[in-house]
mmCIF file of C-alpha atoms in Angstrom:
data_model
loop_
_atom_site.group_PDB
_atom_site.id
_atom_site.type_symbol
_atom_site.label_atom_id
_atom_site.label_comp_id
_atom_site.label_asym_id
_atom_site.label_seq_id
_atom_site.Cartn_x
_atom_site.Cartn_y
_atom_site.Cartn_z
ATOM 1 C CA MET A 19 136.703 -11.584 181.119
ATOM 2 C CA LEU A 20 133.181 -13.019 180.734
ATOM 3 C CA GLY A 21 132.071 -10.850 177.832
ATOM 4 C CA PRO A 22 132.628 -13.492 175.120
ATOM 5 C CA PHE A 23 130.064 -15.724 176.823
ATOM 6 C CA GLY A 24 127.381 -13.090 176.362
ATOM 7 C CA LEU A 25 126.895 -12.387 180.062
ATOM 8 C CA PRO A 26 125.599 -8.912 180.894
ATOM 9 C CA LEU A 27 128.494 -6.998 182.430
ATOM 10 C CA LEU A 28 128.747 -3.536 183.894
ATOM 11 C CA LEU A 29 131.526 -1.610 185.544
ATOM 12 C CA LEU A 30 130.503 -0.551 189.052
ATOM 13 C CA THR A 31 132.392 2.345 190.599
ATOM 14 C CA THR A 32 132.099 2.754 194.356
ATOM 15 C CA VAL A 33 133.861 4.921 196.904
ATOM 16 C CA GLY A 34 136.194 2.832 199.058
ATOM 17 C CA SER A 35 134.824 2.610 202.597
ATOM 18 C CA LYS A 36 138.329 2.955 204.097
ATOM 19 C CA SER A 37 140.328 4.737 201.395
ATOM 20 C CA GLY A 38 137.723 7.176 200.094
ATOM 21 C CA GLN A 39 139.094 6.445 196.601
ATOM 22 C CA ARG A 40 137.013 5.403 193.588
ATOM 23 C CA ARG A 41 137.069 1.628 193.123
ATOM 24 C CA GLU A 42 135.947 -0.174 189.959
ATOM 25 C CA SER A 43 134.535 -3.689 189.764
ATOM 26 C CA PRO A 44 133.321 -5.501 186.632
ATOM 27 C CA LEU A 45 130.146 -7.358 187.608
ATOM 28 C CA ILE A 46 127.427 -9.529 186.145
ATOM 29 C CA TYR A 47 124.031 -7.906 186.566
ATOM 30 C CA LEU A 48 120.399 -8.684 185.864
ATOM 31 C CA ARG A 49 117.615 -6.240 185.060
ATOM 32 C CA ASP A 50 114.529 -5.897 187.227
ATOM 33 C CA GLY A 51 112.385 -3.298 185.535
ATOM 34 C CA GLU A 52 114.268 -0.011 185.868
ATOM 35 C CA ARG A 53 116.620 -1.469 188.484
ATOM 36 C CA LEU A 54 119.862 -3.382 188.062
ATOM 37 C CA LEU A 55 120.439 -6.312 190.407
ATOM 38 C CA LEU A 56 123.840 -7.318 191.762
ATOM 39 C CA PHE A 57 124.712 -10.469 193.684
ATOM 40 C CA GLY A 58 127.783 -10.377 195.940
ATOM 41 C CA SER A 59 128.812 -14.012 195.547
ATOM 42 C CA ASN A 60 132.568 -13.328 195.481
ATOM 43 C CA PHE A 61 132.817 -16.786 193.867
ATOM 44 C CA GLY A 62 131.714 -18.367 197.163
ATOM 45 C CA GLN A 63 134.669 -17.070 199.161
ATOM 46 C CA SER A 64 134.277 -16.517 202.902
ATOM 47 C CA MET A 65 134.572 -12.717 202.668
ATOM 48 C CA HIS A 66 132.032 -10.342 201.157
ATOM 49 C CA PRO A 67 133.317 -8.584 198.024
ATOM 50 C CA ALA A 68 134.788 -5.161 198.743
ATOM 51 C CA TRP A 69 132.332 -3.430 196.404
ATOM 52 C CA SER A 70 129.414 -4.616 198.570
ATOM 53 C CA SER A 71 131.000 -3.245 201.747
ATOM 54 C CA ASN A 72 131.653 0.017 199.927
ATOM 55 C CA LEU A 73 127.960 0.252 198.964
ATOM 56 C CA LEU A 74 126.910 -0.354 202.576
ATOM 57 C CA ALA A 75 129.151 2.507 203.698
ATOM 58 C CA ASN A 76 128.109 4.798 200.833
ATOM 59 C CA PRO A 77 125.202 3.716 198.599
ATOM 60 C CA ASN A 78 126.058 6.300 195.929
ATOM 61 C CA GLY A 79 128.015 4.969 192.984
ATOM 62 C CA TRP A 80 128.320 4.895 189.217
ATOM 63 C CA VAL A 81 127.637 2.265 186.590
ATOM 64 C CA THR A 82 129.423 2.318 183.257
ATOM 65 C CA MET A 83 127.464 0.664 180.466
ATOM 66 C CA GLY A 84 127.783 1.255 176.744
ATOM 67 C CA GLY A 85 130.501 3.839 177.382
ATOM 68 C CA GLN A 86 128.235 5.968 179.601
ATOM 69 C CA GLU A 87 128.825 6.573 183.304
ATOM 70 C CA ILE A 88 125.473 6.703 185.104
ATOM 71 C CA PRO A 89 125.069 7.794 188.745
ATOM 72 C CA VAL A 90 123.199 5.195 190.803
ATOM 73 C CA MET A 91 121.912 4.643 194.320
ATOM 74 C CA ALA A 92 122.243 1.172 195.841
ATOM 75 C CA GLU A 93 119.784 -0.520 198.146
ATOM 76 C CA GLN A 94 120.620 -3.764 199.908
ATOM 77 C CA LEU A 95 117.832 -6.284 199.403
ATOM 78 C CA PHE A 96 116.142 -8.188 202.213
ATOM 79 C CA ARG A 97 113.287 -10.661 202.679
ATOM 80 C CA ASP A 98 111.018 -11.072 199.626
ATOM 81 C CA ASP A 99 113.115 -8.762 197.412
ATOM 82 C CA TYR A 100 116.232 -10.714 198.355
ATOM 83 C CA ASP A 101 114.536 -14.056 197.675
ATOM 84 C CA ARG A 102 113.318 -12.913 194.236
ATOM 85 C CA ALA A 103 116.761 -11.587 193.298
ATOM 86 C CA CYS A 104 118.427 -14.812 194.455
ATOM 87 C CA GLN A 105 116.004 -16.903 192.415
ATOM 88 C CA LYS A 106 116.764 -14.819 189.322
ATOM 89 C CA PHE A 107 120.509 -15.234 189.744
ATOM 90 C CA MET A 108 120.261 -18.965 190.551
ATOM 91 C CA ALA A 109 118.201 -19.558 187.419
ATOM 92 C CA TYR A 110 120.445 -17.397 185.253
ATOM 93 C CA LEU A 111 123.892 -18.884 185.885
ATOM 94 C CA LYS A 112 124.592 -22.424 187.062
ATOM 95 C CA ALA A 113 127.631 -21.329 189.085
ATOM 96 C CA TYR A 114 125.600 -19.252 191.552
ATOM 97 C CA PRO A 115 124.020 -22.171 193.457
ATOM 98 C CA ALA A 116 127.513 -23.649 193.888
ATOM 99 C CA TYR A 117 128.808 -20.346 195.263
ATOM 100 C CA ARG A 118 126.087 -20.400 197.920
ATOM 101 C CA THR A 119 127.179 -23.842 199.135
ATOM 102 C CA ARG A 120 130.846 -22.807 199.409
ATOM 103 C CA THR A 121 130.312 -20.211 202.116
ATOM 104 C CA ASP A 122 128.467 -19.852 205.407
ATOM 105 C CA ARG A 123 127.872 -16.132 204.954
ATOM 106 C CA GLU A 124 124.627 -14.774 203.543
ATOM 107 C CA ILE A 125 125.454 -13.428 200.114
ATOM 108 C CA ARG A 126 124.478 -9.782 199.798
ATOM 109 C CA ALA A 127 122.195 -8.653 196.994
ATOM 110 C CA PHE A 128 121.646 -5.078 195.844
ATOM 111 C CA ALA A 129 119.341 -3.146 193.549
ATOM 112 C CA LEU A 130 120.747 -0.112 191.762
ATOM 113 C CA THR A 131 118.513 2.722 190.625
ATOM 114 C CA ARG A 132 119.482 5.636 188.445
ATOM 115 C CA GLN A 133 119.841 8.960 190.273
#
C-alpha cells in the first residue's frame, strides 16, 4: 500500500497470542545498525496493534524482505532506547507525531534482531 512512496516496508509474521496461528502484518521499519525498529502506532487508534501484543506474548517471529523469510527475535524498547527510536520515527514520517496526539496509550516500540 505504501510501497510507491518509497517507504521501507517489511512483512512481519508473528504467532497469534490467542490463536497460535501465524499472522502477517506489513509494516514500516527503520534500521538501527543490525536491528530493525518497529513503531506500534496503529494510526493513533486507542488499541495497540495486534502484532505488538503477539510479540509481547512470543518475541520470536519472521521478517520477509526481498523475498527472504528471516527469523527474528523482538525486544520491546524502554527508556533511552525507546526515546531514540521514537525520535527516529518522528523525524522520518510526518504522520507519526500526529498519531501520538490521537491516543492516550504509550505507543510500543520494538527492535528486531536476526536469530
